[in-house]
Amino acid sequence: MSENRTYNYPEKLSIFRFFKDAEGVRRNPIPFHKIYFDKFGDSFSIRIGSSRHIILSRDNEVAQYILQKNQKNYHKSKFQSVYLSKYLGKGLLTVDGEFWLKQRRLIQPAFHKQKMNQLVENMEQTIVAELDGLVEEKAVDLFPVMSELAFNVVAKSLFQFSIADEKLNRIKFIIEEVQNFLIKEIRLPHKAWWFSISGQVKKHLELAEENNRIIREIIEERTTSKVEVNDLLNMLLETRYEDSGEGMSVKQLIDEIKILFIAGHETTANALTFTMHLLGCNPEVQQKLFEEIIKVQSETDDVVEQLQKMTYTNAVLNESMRLYPPAWITDRQNIEDDTIGSFNIKKGTLIGVSFYELHRNSKYWDNPDEFIPERFLGEQKKISMQYFYPFGAGPRMCIGAGFAIYEMCLAVSHIVKKYTIKSVSNEVRFNPLITLKPVGIEVIFSKR
């Protein structure tokens, strides 16, 4: 676009209203987003200073355009590329451009379906062991249980060798500490000076470096042992760049492993927690799911084949992630001027897409706030998938989607086969951090 081109944006939220709501938005932006969308429509904008704009949207056309149709013009915002990379390094989640493409091509084969099939036995053993001590006939705060399960599945899939529990627990602690501080940094940019002079930034950078040391030790132990193990670490060690034929540096491997821990742990724990709650509120859905599991397991002993036959279980998980998408929002910045629909936008515009609101937009979904797994069965599934972003979309779609689906299907099938689930309350509370984190969701497990 030429310099004298007129830019125009969706209807604007006043900067005064934005600052008035700022503290509430920091605590939980979703109720405020809903108010703004109801007032302004499927996209609205905020002007920062004289020329910078932010757009927030729940419009499917906007999502498809920035994530798929013209994705090369839309890079991750500095929230992801700067704030996240400061603690997580330069892995798939935080980098862009040619380096991202090079890493994606390198790592993709490790997540091929055949490779994932090789991990299923180990995954199932971990899930069975984690569920062995499940508390029965008593209200259980679900997220810590699912978080422990999901973390150990990722850890044992990455490192099949028995890593000392103290190391794994330390990795988990550091990941949670750093993420909680990261949210404060992102949501309270005006306090950056205080975070710096009070030593909080230094403290969390030191924690991140400790995490690097722990993972480096694990990698070095593996490479010196010369033992081939069927896990993700081995698959990543075997990968080679197309141009040089060389493998990843240890530093790069550490960064990718940190991303896999974060992306593969909390999102899955969130989804499992919301799914268990929804099953506990909908006994008829739970019964249909139980019947499918019994039927599938009577037809074959092969776990991979069972997973491939679990169409209703998949529909339940999809509907749960529609209502409560673990990665509930994404953002991009355009590197060149562009036109989206009727809007001419200047380069450097920050565009956020709320998957949470898009997944509940009545333009795309009938009875959008109701839990209806049938949306993801048969012919209806084809329609629903057009407006469904649990793992993002386009070239940057989550590389571990297949891994996550396998893990969640296995966890749900083992729990529902053994227990009936009853939710203590119909209320759903959550905290929209980097992911949509459940808060205080309690269920009761009773032996079948």
C-alpha positions as a LaTeX table, in Angstrom:
\begin{tabular}{lrrr}
\hline
Residue & $x$ (\AA) & $y$ (\AA) & $z$ (\AA) \\
\hline
Met1 & 0.00 & 0.00 & 0.00 \\
Ser2 & 1.17 & 3.50 & $-0.69$ \\
Glu3 & 1.99 & 5.85 & 2.16 \\
Asn4 & $-1.04$ & 8.06 & 1.47 \\
Arg5 & $-3.47$ & 5.13 & 1.47 \\
Thr6 & $-6.33$ & 5.56 & 3.93 \\
Tyr7 & $-6.45$ & 2.93 & 6.65 \\
Asn8 & $-9.71$ & 1.89 & 8.25 \\
Tyr9 & $-10.39$ & $-0.42$ & 11.16 \\
Pro10 & $-13.35$ & $-2.15$ & 12.85 \\
Glu11 & $-15.42$ & $-0.05$ & 15.23 \\
Lys12 & $-13.24$ & 1.29 & 18.03 \\
Leu13 & $-13.38$ & 0.63 & 21.75 \\
Ser14 & $-12.49$ & 3.96 & 23.37 \\
Ile15 & $-9.11$ & 4.09 & 25.05 \\
Phe16 & $-10.82$ & 5.52 & 28.15 \\
Arg17 & $-13.11$ & 2.48 & 28.41 \\
Phe18 & $-10.10$ & 0.23 & 27.81 \\
Phe19 & $-8.17$ & 1.76 & 30.74 \\
Lys20 & $-11.29$ & 1.82 & 32.93 \\
Asp21 & $-11.69$ & $-1.95$ & 32.42 \\
Ala22 & $-7.94$ & $-2.69$ & 32.48 \\
Glu23 & $-7.76$ & $-4.22$ & 35.98 \\
Gly24 & $-10.78$ & $-6.46$ & 35.35 \\
Val25 & $-9.37$ & $-7.47$ & 31.96 \\
Arg26 & $-6.08$ & $-8.37$ & 33.62 \\
Arg27 & $-7.88$ & $-10.72$ & 36.03 \\
Asn28 & $-10.14$ & $-12.31$ & 33.39 \\
Pro29 & $-10.50$ & $-10.77$ & 29.92 \\
Ile30 & $-13.22$ & $-13.13$ & 28.61 \\
Pro31 & $-16.32$ & $-11.48$ & 30.20 \\
Phe32 & $-15.12$ & $-8.08$ & 28.91 \\
His33 & $-14.46$ & $-9.47$ & 25.43 \\
Lys34 & $-18.04$ & $-10.76$ & 25.35 \\
Ile35 & $-19.41$ & $-7.33$ & 26.27 \\
Tyr36 & $-17.31$ & $-5.69$ & 23.54 \\
Phe37 & $-18.26$ & $-8.25$ & 20.88 \\
Asp38 & $-21.95$ & $-7.92$ & 21.77 \\
Lys39 & $-21.65$ & $-4.15$ & 21.37 \\
Phe40 & $-19.39$ & $-3.83$ & 18.32 \\
Gly41 & $-19.90$ & $-7.07$ & 16.37 \\
Asp42 & $-17.46$ & $-9.84$ & 15.44 \\
Ser43 & $-14.39$ & $-7.57$ & 15.34 \\
Phe44 & $-13.47$ & $-4.38$ & 17.19 \\
Ser45 & $-10.32$ & $-2.31$ & 17.47 \\
Ile46 & $-8.41$ & $-0.19$ & 19.97 \\
Arg47 & $-6.16$ & 2.67 & 18.90 \\
Ile48 & $-2.92$ & 3.00 & 20.83 \\
Gly49 & $-1.31$ & 6.42 & 20.47 \\
Ser50 & $-1.73$ & 8.23 & 17.16 \\
Ser51 & $-1.31$ & 5.40 & 14.68 \\
Arg52 & $-1.05$ & 1.92 & 16.23 \\
His53 & $-4.06$ & $-0.39$ & 16.38 \\
Ile54 & $-5.09$ & $-3.64$ & 18.00 \\
Ile55 & $-7.91$ & $-5.73$ & 16.52 \\
Leu56 & $-9.72$ & $-8.47$ & 18.43 \\
Ser57 & $-11.97$ & $-10.78$ & 16.43 \\
Arg58 & $-14.27$ & $-13.80$ & 16.66 \\
Asp59 & $-14.81$ & $-13.78$ & 12.89 \\
Asn60 & $-13.98$ & $-17.03$ & 11.09 \\
Glu61 & $-12.93$ & $-15.19$ & 7.93 \\
Val62 & $-10.35$ & $-13.20$ & 9.91 \\
Ala63 & $-9.04$ & $-16.39$ & 11.55 \\
Gln64 & $-8.72$ & $-18.22$ & 8.24 \\
Tyr65 & $-7.12$ & $-15.24$ & 6.53 \\
Ile66 & $-4.32$ & $-14.63$ & 9.05 \\
Leu67 & $-3.68$ & $-18.32$ & 9.88 \\
Gln68 & $-4.07$ & $-19.87$ & 6.42 \\
Lys69 & $-4.88$ & $-17.77$ & 3.34 \\
Asn70 & $-2.25$ & $-15.06$ & 3.84 \\
Gln71 & $-0.31$ & $-16.53$ & 6.75 \\
Lys72 & 3.09 & $-15.51$ & 5.30 \\
Asn73 & 2.21 & $-11.86$ & 6.02 \\
Tyr74 & 1.31 & $-12.60$ & 9.64 \\
His75 & 4.03 & $-13.36$ & 12.16 \\
Lys76 & 3.70 & $-14.09$ & 15.83 \\
Ser77 & 3.43 & $-10.98$ & 17.95 \\
Lys78 & 6.16 & $-9.87$ & 20.31 \\
Phe79 & 4.10 & $-11.28$ & 23.19 \\
Gln80 & 5.07 & $-14.70$ & 21.86 \\
Ser81 & 8.34 & $-13.99$ & 20.10 \\
Val82 & 9.88 & $-11.75$ & 22.78 \\
Tyr83 & 8.27 & $-12.52$ & 26.15 \\
Leu84 & 8.01 & $-16.29$ & 25.68 \\
Ser85 & 11.39 & $-16.72$ & 24.01 \\
Lys86 & 13.10 & $-14.91$ & 26.89 \\
Tyr87 & 12.31 & $-17.90$ & 29.10 \\
Leu88 & 11.63 & $-20.71$ & 26.61 \\
Gly89 & 14.31 & $-20.04$ & 24.03 \\
Lys90 & 13.87 & $-20.23$ & 20.27 \\
Gly91 & 11.68 & $-23.27$ & 19.63 \\
Leu92 & 8.76 & $-23.91$ & 17.27 \\
Leu93 & 6.33 & $-21.95$ & 19.42 \\
Thr94 & 8.35 & $-18.74$ & 19.55 \\
Val95 & 10.17 & $-18.34$ & 16.22 \\
Asp96 & 9.07 & $-17.20$ & 12.75 \\
Gly97 & 10.15 & $-17.03$ & 9.14 \\
Glu98 & 12.80 & $-19.24$ & 7.55 \\
Phe99 & 14.15 & $-20.53$ & 10.87 \\
Trp100 & 10.68 & $-21.68$ & 11.94 \\
Leu101 & 10.14 & $-23.44$ & 8.59 \\
Lys102 & 13.51 & $-25.17$ & 8.90 \\
Gln103 & 12.68 & $-26.38$ & 12.44 \\
Arg104 & 9.17 & $-27.48$ & 11.50 \\
Arg105 & 10.48 & $-29.58$ & 8.59 \\
Leu106 & 13.10 & $-31.08$ & 10.85 \\
Ile107 & 10.78 & $-32.05$ & 13.70 \\
Gln108 & 7.61 & $-32.97$ & 11.76 \\
Pro109 & 8.72 & $-36.59$ & 10.99 \\
Ala110 & 9.05 & $-37.33$ & 14.73 \\
Phe111 & 5.30 & $-36.63$ & 15.05 \\
His112 & 4.24 & $-38.72$ & 12.06 \\
Lys113 & 1.31 & $-41.02$ & 12.83 \\
Gln114 & 3.48 & $-44.15$ & 12.60 \\
Lys115 & 5.90 & $-42.69$ & 15.14 \\
Met116 & 3.02 & $-41.76$ & 17.46 \\
Asn117 & 1.70 & $-45.33$ & 17.19 \\
Gln118 & 5.05 & $-46.54$ & 18.55 \\
Leu119 & 4.57 & $-44.40$ & 21.68 \\
Val120 & 1.05 & $-45.63$ & 22.51 \\
Glu121 & 2.09 & $-48.61$ & 24.67 \\
Asn122 & 4.32 & $-46.46$ & 26.84 \\
Met123 & 1.64 & $-43.75$ & 26.99 \\
Glu124 & $-1.00$ & $-46.24$ & 28.13 \\
Gln125 & 1.23 & $-47.72$ & 30.85 \\
Thr126 & 1.86 & $-44.25$ & 32.26 \\
Ile127 & $-1.87$ & $-43.39$ & 32.26 \\
Val128 & $-2.82$ & $-46.66$ & 33.99 \\
Ala129 & $-0.14$ & $-46.07$ & 36.65 \\
Glu130 & $-1.29$ & $-42.47$ & 37.21 \\
Leu131 & $-4.95$ & $-43.50$ & 37.60 \\
Asp132 & $-4.12$ & $-46.32$ & 40.02 \\
Gly133 & $-4.39$ & $-44.11$ & 43.08 \\
Leu134 & $-7.46$ & $-42.12$ & 42.03 \\
Val135 & $-9.53$ & $-41.07$ & 45.08 \\
Glu136 & $-13.02$ & $-42.64$ & 45.06 \\
Glu137 & $-16.37$ & $-41.54$ & 46.54 \\
Lys138 & $-15.00$ & $-38.16$ & 47.54 \\
Ala139 & $-14.93$ & $-34.76$ & 45.81 \\
Val140 & $-11.63$ & $-34.41$ & 43.94 \\
Asp141 & $-10.12$ & $-31.14$ & 42.67 \\
Leu142 & $-9.62$ & $-32.38$ & 39.14 \\
Phe143 & $-7.00$ & $-30.13$ & 37.55 \\
Pro144 & $-4.04$ & $-31.11$ & 39.78 \\
Val145 & $-4.82$ & $-34.80$ & 39.06 \\
Met146 & $-5.04$ & $-34.29$ & 35.30 \\
Ser147 & $-1.99$ & $-32.01$ & 35.36 \\
Glu148 & 0.12 & $-34.68$ & 37.07 \\
Leu149 & $-1.13$ & $-37.29$ & 34.60 \\
Ala150 & $-0.47$ & $-35.15$ & 31.50 \\
Phe151 & 2.95 & $-34.04$ & 32.72 \\
Asn152 & 4.07 & $-37.62$ & 33.34 \\
Val153 & 2.75 & $-38.80$ & 29.97 \\
Val154 & 4.81 & $-36.10$ & 28.22 \\
Ala155 & 7.85 & $-36.77$ & 30.43 \\
Lys156 & 7.77 & $-40.55$ & 29.89 \\
Ser157 & 7.09 & $-40.12$ & 26.15 \\
Leu158 & 10.05 & $-37.76$ & 25.88 \\
Phe159 & 12.34 & $-39.70$ & 28.19 \\
Gln160 & 11.38 & $-43.36$ & 28.46 \\
Phe161 & 14.39 & $-43.99$ & 30.68 \\
Ser162 & 13.41 & $-43.59$ & 34.31 \\
Ile163 & 14.45 & $-40.01$ & 35.03 \\
Ala164 & 14.70 & $-39.26$ & 38.73 \\
Asp165 & 11.37 & $-37.97$ & 40.05 \\
Glu166 & 13.10 & $-35.03$ & 41.71 \\
Lys167 & 14.32 & $-33.82$ & 38.30 \\
Leu168 & 10.88 & $-34.15$ & 36.73 \\
Asn169 & 9.23 & $-32.42$ & 39.67 \\
Arg170 & 11.73 & $-29.59$ & 39.45 \\
Ile171 & 11.04 & $-29.15$ & 35.71 \\
Lys172 & 7.30 & $-29.03$ & 36.47 \\
Phe173 & 7.76 & $-26.49$ & 39.27 \\
Ile174 & 9.93 & $-24.22$ & 37.10 \\
Ile175 & 7.51 & $-24.34$ & 34.16 \\
Glu176 & 4.60 & $-23.29$ & 36.41 \\
Glu177 & 6.56 & $-20.54$ & 38.18 \\
Val178 & 7.85 & $-19.04$ & 34.95 \\
Gln179 & 4.45 & $-19.14$ & 33.27 \\
Asn180 & 2.72 & $-17.38$ & 36.17 \\
Phe181 & 5.31 & $-14.61$ & 36.10 \\
Leu182 & 5.14 & $-14.38$ & 32.32 \\
Ile183 & 1.41 & $-13.62$ & 32.51 \\
Lys184 & 2.12 & $-10.75$ & 34.91 \\
Glu185 & 4.73 & $-9.35$ & 32.52 \\
Ile186 & 2.36 & $-9.52$ & 29.54 \\
Arg187 & $-0.71$ & $-8.12$ & 31.30 \\
Leu188 & 1.08 & $-5.46$ & 33.34 \\
Pro189 & 3.61 & $-3.92$ & 30.90 \\
His190 & 3.57 & $-0.63$ & 32.86 \\
Lys191 & 5.15 & $-2.49$ & 35.80 \\
Ala192 & 8.14 & $-3.74$ & 33.77 \\
Trp193 & 10.46 & $-1.35$ & 35.64 \\
Trp194 & 9.33 & $-2.75$ & 39.00 \\
Phe195 & 9.70 & $-6.36$ & 37.91 \\
Ser196 & 13.24 & $-5.53$ & 36.84 \\
Ile197 & 14.49 & $-3.52$ & 39.86 \\
Ser198 & 12.79 & $-5.87$ & 42.36 \\
Gly199 & 14.79 & $-8.80$ & 40.97 \\
Gln200 & 11.77 & $-10.78$ & 39.75 \\
Val201 & 12.96 & $-10.89$ & 36.12 \\
Lys202 & 16.43 & $-12.02$ & 37.23 \\
Lys203 & 14.96 & $-14.70$ & 39.49 \\
His204 & 12.81 & $-16.20$ & 36.71 \\
Leu205 & 15.60 & $-16.06$ & 34.14 \\
Glu206 & 17.74 & $-18.02$ & 36.63 \\
Leu207 & 14.94 & $-20.59$ & 37.00 \\
Ala208 & 14.75 & $-20.91$ & 33.22 \\
Glu209 & 18.52 & $-21.48$ & 33.07 \\
Glu210 & 18.25 & $-24.15$ & 35.79 \\
Asn211 & 15.64 & $-25.87$ & 33.64 \\
Asn212 & 18.09 & $-25.78$ & 30.72 \\
Arg213 & 20.76 & $-27.44$ & 32.86 \\
Ile214 & 18.45 & $-30.26$ & 33.96 \\
Ile215 & 17.37 & $-31.03$ & 30.37 \\
Arg216 & 21.01 & $-30.78$ & 29.14 \\
Glu217 & 22.03 & $-33.40$ & 31.73 \\
Ile218 & 19.26 & $-35.73$ & 30.54 \\
Ile219 & 20.37 & $-35.34$ & 26.90 \\
Glu220 & 24.04 & $-35.90$ & 27.77 \\
Glu221 & 23.21 & $-39.03$ & 29.77 \\
Arg222 & 21.31 & $-40.39$ & 26.77 \\
Thr223 & 23.97 & $-39.61$ & 24.16 \\
Thr224 & 26.80 & $-41.10$ & 26.27 \\
Ser225 & 24.79 & $-44.26$ & 27.06 \\
Lys226 & 24.58 & $-45.16$ & 23.32 \\
Val227 & 21.35 & $-47.04$ & 24.12 \\
Glu228 & 18.53 & $-46.71$ & 21.57 \\
Val229 & 15.20 & $-46.06$ & 23.26 \\
Asn230 & 11.79 & $-45.74$ & 21.66 \\
Asp231 & 10.88 & $-42.26$ & 22.87 \\
Leu232 & 10.56 & $-38.72$ & 21.54 \\
Leu233 & 14.06 & $-37.74$ & 22.67 \\
Asn234 & 15.53 & $-40.52$ & 20.54 \\
Met235 & 13.37 & $-39.47$ & 17.57 \\
Leu236 & 14.55 & $-35.86$ & 17.94 \\
Leu237 & 18.20 & $-36.94$ & 18.26 \\
Glu238 & 17.85 & $-38.88$ & 15.00 \\
Thr239 & 16.44 & $-35.95$ & 12.98 \\
Arg240 & 18.70 & $-34.32$ & 10.37 \\
Tyr241 & 18.53 & $-30.99$ & 8.54 \\
Glu242 & 17.93 & $-31.41$ & 4.80 \\
Asp243 & 20.66 & $-29.00$ & 3.72 \\
Ser244 & 23.55 & $-30.07$ & 5.98 \\
Gly245 & 22.63 & $-33.58$ & 7.09 \\
Glu246 & 23.45 & $-32.53$ & 10.66 \\
Gly247 & 21.30 & $-32.91$ & 13.74 \\
Met248 & 20.10 & $-30.20$ & 16.10 \\
Ser249 & 22.56 & $-28.56$ & 18.45 \\
Val250 & 22.09 & $-29.43$ & 22.13 \\
Lys251 & 20.94 & $-25.84$ & 22.77 \\
Gln252 & 18.26 & $-26.08$ & 20.07 \\
Leu253 & 17.20 & $-29.51$ & 21.32 \\
Ile254 & 16.76 & $-28.08$ & 24.83 \\
Asp255 & 14.57 & $-25.24$ & 23.49 \\
Glu256 & 12.36 & $-27.66$ & 21.54 \\
Ile257 & 11.99 & $-29.99$ & 24.53 \\
Lys258 & 10.91 & $-27.07$ & 26.75 \\
Ile259 & 8.25 & $-26.15$ & 24.18 \\
Leu260 & 7.03 & $-29.77$ & 24.04 \\
Phe261 & 6.74 & $-29.89$ & 27.84 \\
Ile262 & 4.67 & $-26.71$ & 27.97 \\
Ala263 & 2.57 & $-27.21$ & 24.84 \\
Gly264 & 1.98 & $-30.90$ & 25.54 \\
His265 & 1.33 & $-30.77$ & 29.26 \\
Glu266 & $-0.95$ & $-27.99$ & 30.39 \\
Thr267 & $-3.20$ & $-27.84$ & 27.31 \\
Thr268 & $-3.95$ & $-31.56$ & 27.64 \\
Ala269 & $-4.53$ & $-31.26$ & 31.39 \\
Asn270 & $-6.98$ & $-28.41$ & 30.76 \\
Ala271 & $-8.89$ & $-30.32$ & 28.08 \\
Leu272 & $-9.14$ & $-33.48$ & 30.21 \\
Thr273 & $-10.38$ & $-31.48$ & 33.23 \\
Phe274 & $-13.13$ & $-29.74$ & 31.23 \\
Thr275 & $-14.07$ & $-33.03$ & 29.52 \\
Met276 & $-14.42$ & $-34.89$ & 32.84 \\
His277 & $-16.57$ & $-32.06$ & 34.20 \\
Leu278 & $-18.86$ & $-32.09$ & 31.14 \\
Leu279 & $-19.21$ & $-35.88$ & 31.35 \\
Gly280 & $-20.04$ & $-35.51$ & 35.05 \\
Cys281 & $-22.83$ & $-33.08$ & 34.15 \\
Asn282 & $-24.16$ & $-35.19$ & 31.25 \\
Pro283 & $-24.66$ & $-38.83$ & 32.35 \\
Glu284 & $-26.37$ & $-39.78$ & 29.06 \\
Val285 & $-23.24$ & $-38.75$ & 27.12 \\
Gln286 & $-21.08$ & $-40.60$ & 29.63 \\
Gln287 & $-23.16$ & $-43.77$ & 29.13 \\
Lys288 & $-22.85$ & $-43.60$ & 25.32 \\
Leu289 & $-19.11$ & $-43.13$ & 25.67 \\
Phe290 & $-18.89$ & $-46.14$ & 28.03 \\
Glu291 & $-20.82$ & $-48.28$ & 25.56 \\
Glu292 & $-18.48$ & $-47.31$ & 22.71 \\
Ile293 & $-15.40$ & $-48.22$ & 24.79 \\
Ile294 & $-16.80$ & $-51.66$ & 25.68 \\
Lys295 & $-17.75$ & $-52.29$ & 22.04 \\
Val296 & $-14.40$ & $-51.18$ & 20.62 \\
Gln297 & $-12.41$ & $-53.21$ & 23.14 \\
Ser298 & $-14.48$ & $-56.31$ & 22.34 \\
Glu299 & $-13.59$ & $-55.97$ & 18.64 \\
Thr300 & $-9.80$ & $-55.75$ & 18.93 \\
Asp301 & $-6.99$ & $-55.96$ & 21.50 \\
Asp302 & $-4.78$ & $-53.65$ & 19.46 \\
Val303 & $-4.73$ & $-50.29$ & 21.29 \\
Val304 & $-3.99$ & $-48.24$ & 18.16 \\
Glu305 & $-6.93$ & $-49.87$ & 16.35 \\
Gln306 & $-9.14$ & $-49.17$ & 19.37 \\
Leu307 & $-8.15$ & $-45.50$ & 19.29 \\
Gln308 & $-8.97$ & $-45.27$ & 15.60 \\
Lys309 & $-12.47$ & $-46.67$ & 16.23 \\
Met310 & $-13.35$ & $-44.26$ & 19.05 \\
Thr311 & $-15.46$ & $-41.87$ & 16.97 \\
Tyr312 & $-17.85$ & $-40.88$ & 19.76 \\
Thr313 & $-15.00$ & $-40.42$ & 22.26 \\
Asn314 & $-13.33$ & $-38.11$ & 19.72 \\
Ala315 & $-16.60$ & $-36.20$ & 19.27 \\
Val316 & $-16.89$ & $-35.72$ & 23.05 \\
Leu317 & $-13.31$ & $-34.39$ & 23.23 \\
Asn318 & $-13.90$ & $-32.07$ & 20.27 \\
Glu319 & $-17.08$ & $-30.66$ & 21.76 \\
Ser320 & $-15.31$ & $-30.14$ & 25.09 \\
Met321 & $-12.48$ & $-28.27$ & 23.31 \\
Arg322 & $-15.03$ & $-26.23$ & 21.36 \\
Leu323 & $-16.58$ & $-24.95$ & 24.57 \\
Tyr324 & $-13.28$ & $-24.64$ & 26.45 \\
Pro325 & $-10.40$ & $-24.42$ & 23.94 \\
Pro326 & $-7.13$ & $-24.90$ & 25.90 \\
Ala327 & $-5.31$ & $-22.51$ & 23.55 \\
Trp328 & $-8.15$ & $-20.01$ & 23.83 \\
Ile329 & $-6.62$ & $-17.08$ & 21.90 \\
Thr330 & $-3.91$ & $-16.43$ & 19.33 \\
Asp331 & $-2.37$ & $-13.29$ & 17.91 \\
Arg332 & $-0.43$ & $-12.17$ & 14.85 \\
Gln333 & 1.14 & $-8.97$ & 13.47 \\
Asn334 & 1.17 & $-8.17$ & 9.76 \\
Ile335 & 4.61 & $-7.47$ & 8.34 \\
Glu336 & 3.14 & $-5.55$ & 5.37 \\
Asp337 & 0.00 & $-3.40$ & 4.88 \\
Asp338 & $-3.00$ & $-5.58$ & 4.07 \\
Thr339 & $-6.75$ & $-5.72$ & 3.45 \\
Ile340 & $-8.94$ & $-8.05$ & 5.51 \\
Gly341 & $-12.53$ & $-7.95$ & 4.30 \\
Ser342 & $-13.47$ & $-4.26$ & 4.18 \\
Phe343 & $-10.61$ & $-3.14$ & 6.45 \\
Asn344 & $-7.34$ & $-1.66$ & 5.19 \\
Ile345 & $-4.80$ & $-2.23$ & 7.95 \\
Lys346 & $-1.35$ & $-0.81$ & 8.47 \\
Lys347 & 1.68 & $-3.07$ & 8.91 \\
Gly348 & 2.40 & $-3.83$ & 12.55 \\
Thr349 & $-1.29$ & $-4.09$ & 13.50 \\
Leu350 & $-1.76$ & $-6.61$ & 16.31 \\
Ile351 & $-4.66$ & $-8.98$ & 15.54 \\
Gly352 & $-6.02$ & $-11.29$ & 18.21 \\
Val353 & $-8.48$ & $-14.06$ & 17.43 \\
Ser354 & $-10.48$ & $-15.36$ & 20.41 \\
Phe355 & $-11.13$ & $-19.02$ & 19.67 \\
Tyr356 & $-13.21$ & $-19.10$ & 22.86 \\
Glu357 & $-15.66$ & $-16.58$ & 21.37 \\
Leu358 & $-15.43$ & $-17.90$ & 17.79 \\
His359 & $-16.35$ & $-21.37$ & 19.09 \\
Arg360 & $-19.46$ & $-19.85$ & 20.72 \\
Asn361 & $-20.41$ & $-17.48$ & 17.90 \\
Ser362 & $-24.10$ & $-18.09$ & 17.03 \\
Lys363 & $-23.30$ & $-17.19$ & 13.42 \\
Tyr364 & $-21.52$ & $-20.55$ & 13.14 \\
Trp365 & $-23.03$ & $-22.74$ & 15.88 \\
Asp366 & $-26.61$ & $-23.62$ & 16.82 \\
Asn367 & $-27.19$ & $-23.47$ & 20.60 \\
Pro368 & $-23.52$ & $-22.52$ & 20.99 \\
Asp369 & $-23.37$ & $-22.75$ & 24.79 \\
Glu370 & $-24.77$ & $-26.31$ & 24.92 \\
Phe371 & $-22.66$ & $-29.48$ & 25.10 \\
Ile372 & $-23.66$ & $-31.50$ & 22.00 \\
Pro373 & $-20.99$ & $-34.04$ & 20.88 \\
Glu374 & $-23.11$ & $-34.95$ & 17.83 \\
Arg375 & $-21.82$ & $-31.74$ & 16.19 \\
Phe376 & $-18.68$ & $-33.77$ & 15.46 \\
Leu377 & $-20.28$ & $-36.90$ & 14.00 \\
Gly378 & $-21.17$ & $-37.82$ & 10.41 \\
Glu379 & $-21.99$ & $-35.08$ & 7.91 \\
Gln380 & $-22.36$ & $-32.47$ & 10.65 \\
Lys381 & $-18.66$ & $-32.90$ & 11.50 \\
Lys382 & $-17.62$ & $-31.51$ & 8.09 \\
Ile383 & $-19.55$ & $-28.31$ & 8.79 \\
Ser384 & $-18.29$ & $-27.98$ & 12.37 \\
Met385 & $-14.63$ & $-28.44$ & 11.45 \\
Gln386 & $-14.73$ & $-25.24$ & 9.34 \\
Tyr387 & $-15.10$ & $-23.18$ & 12.52 \\
Phe388 & $-13.04$ & $-25.25$ & 14.94 \\
Tyr389 & $-9.52$ & $-24.31$ & 16.11 \\
Pro390 & $-8.47$ & $-26.40$ & 19.13 \\
Phe391 & $-4.95$ & $-26.76$ & 17.72 \\
Gly392 & $-4.83$ & $-23.57$ & 15.63 \\
Ala393 & $-4.83$ & $-23.81$ & 11.82 \\
Gly394 & $-2.63$ & $-23.55$ & 8.76 \\
Pro395 & 1.10 & $-24.34$ & 8.61 \\
Arg396 & 1.54 & $-23.44$ & 12.28 \\
Met397 & $-1.13$ & $-25.86$ & 13.48 \\
Cys398 & 0.04 & $-27.64$ & 16.65 \\
Ile399 & 2.61 & $-30.28$ & 15.69 \\
Gly400 & 1.58 & $-32.48$ & 18.63 \\
Ala401 & $-2.18$ & $-32.62$ & 17.87 \\
Gly402 & $-2.10$ & $-36.36$ & 17.11 \\
Phe403 & $-0.15$ & $-37.06$ & 20.29 \\
Ala404 & $-2.65$ & $-35.06$ & 22.37 \\
Ile405 & $-5.70$ & $-36.80$ & 20.87 \\
Tyr406 & $-4.20$ & $-40.25$ & 21.52 \\
Glu407 & $-3.36$ & $-39.31$ & 25.10 \\
Met408 & $-6.80$ & $-37.84$ & 25.83 \\
Cys409 & $-8.69$ & $-40.76$ & 24.25 \\
Leu410 & $-6.65$ & $-43.22$ & 26.31 \\
Ala411 & $-7.15$ & $-41.27$ & 29.55 \\
Val412 & $-10.90$ & $-40.78$ & 29.02 \\
Ser413 & $-11.47$ & $-44.42$ & 28.01 \\
His414 & $-9.59$ & $-45.80$ & 31.04 \\
Ile415 & $-11.42$ & $-43.50$ & 33.46 \\
Val416 & $-14.92$ & $-44.01$ & 32.03 \\
Lys417 & $-14.51$ & $-47.79$ & 31.77 \\
Lys418 & $-13.61$ & $-48.01$ & 35.46 \\
Tyr419 & $-15.63$ & $-45.16$ & 37.03 \\
Thr420 & $-18.83$ & $-43.19$ & 36.78 \\
Ile421 & $-18.13$ & $-39.47$ & 37.07 \\
Lys422 & $-20.37$ & $-36.97$ & 38.81 \\
Ser423 & $-19.64$ & $-33.23$ & 38.85 \\
Val424 & $-20.02$ & $-31.51$ & 42.21 \\
Ser425 & $-21.29$ & $-28.28$ & 40.59 \\
Asn426 & $-22.54$ & $-27.18$ & 37.18 \\
Glu427 & $-20.53$ & $-23.96$ & 37.47 \\
Val428 & $-17.34$ & $-23.77$ & 35.41 \\
Arg429 & $-14.60$ & $-21.41$ & 36.55 \\
Phe430 & $-11.37$ & $-20.81$ & 34.69 \\
Asn431 & $-8.41$ & $-18.49$ & 34.49 \\
Pro432 & $-7.46$ & $-17.40$ & 30.94 \\
Leu433 & $-3.67$ & $-17.42$ & 31.19 \\
Ile434 & $-1.52$ & $-18.47$ & 28.22 \\
Thr435 & $-3.95$ & $-21.39$ & 28.22 \\
Leu436 & $-7.53$ & $-21.61$ & 29.52 \\
Lys437 & $-6.84$ & $-23.01$ & 32.98 \\
Pro438 & $-9.69$ & $-24.65$ & 34.97 \\
Val439 & $-10.19$ & $-23.45$ & 38.55 \\
Gly440 & $-11.74$ & $-25.47$ & 41.38 \\
Ile441 & $-13.54$ & $-28.05$ & 39.21 \\
Glu442 & $-14.52$ & $-30.97$ & 41.43 \\
Val443 & $-15.89$ & $-34.39$ & 40.52 \\
Ile444 & $-16.65$ & $-37.63$ & 42.37 \\
Phe445 & $-15.37$ & $-40.93$ & 40.93 \\
Ser446 & $-17.43$ & $-44.03$ & 41.77 \\
Lys447 & $-16.43$ & $-47.58$ & 40.80 \\
Arg448 & $-18.65$ & $-49.07$ & 38.10 \\
\hline
\end{tabular}
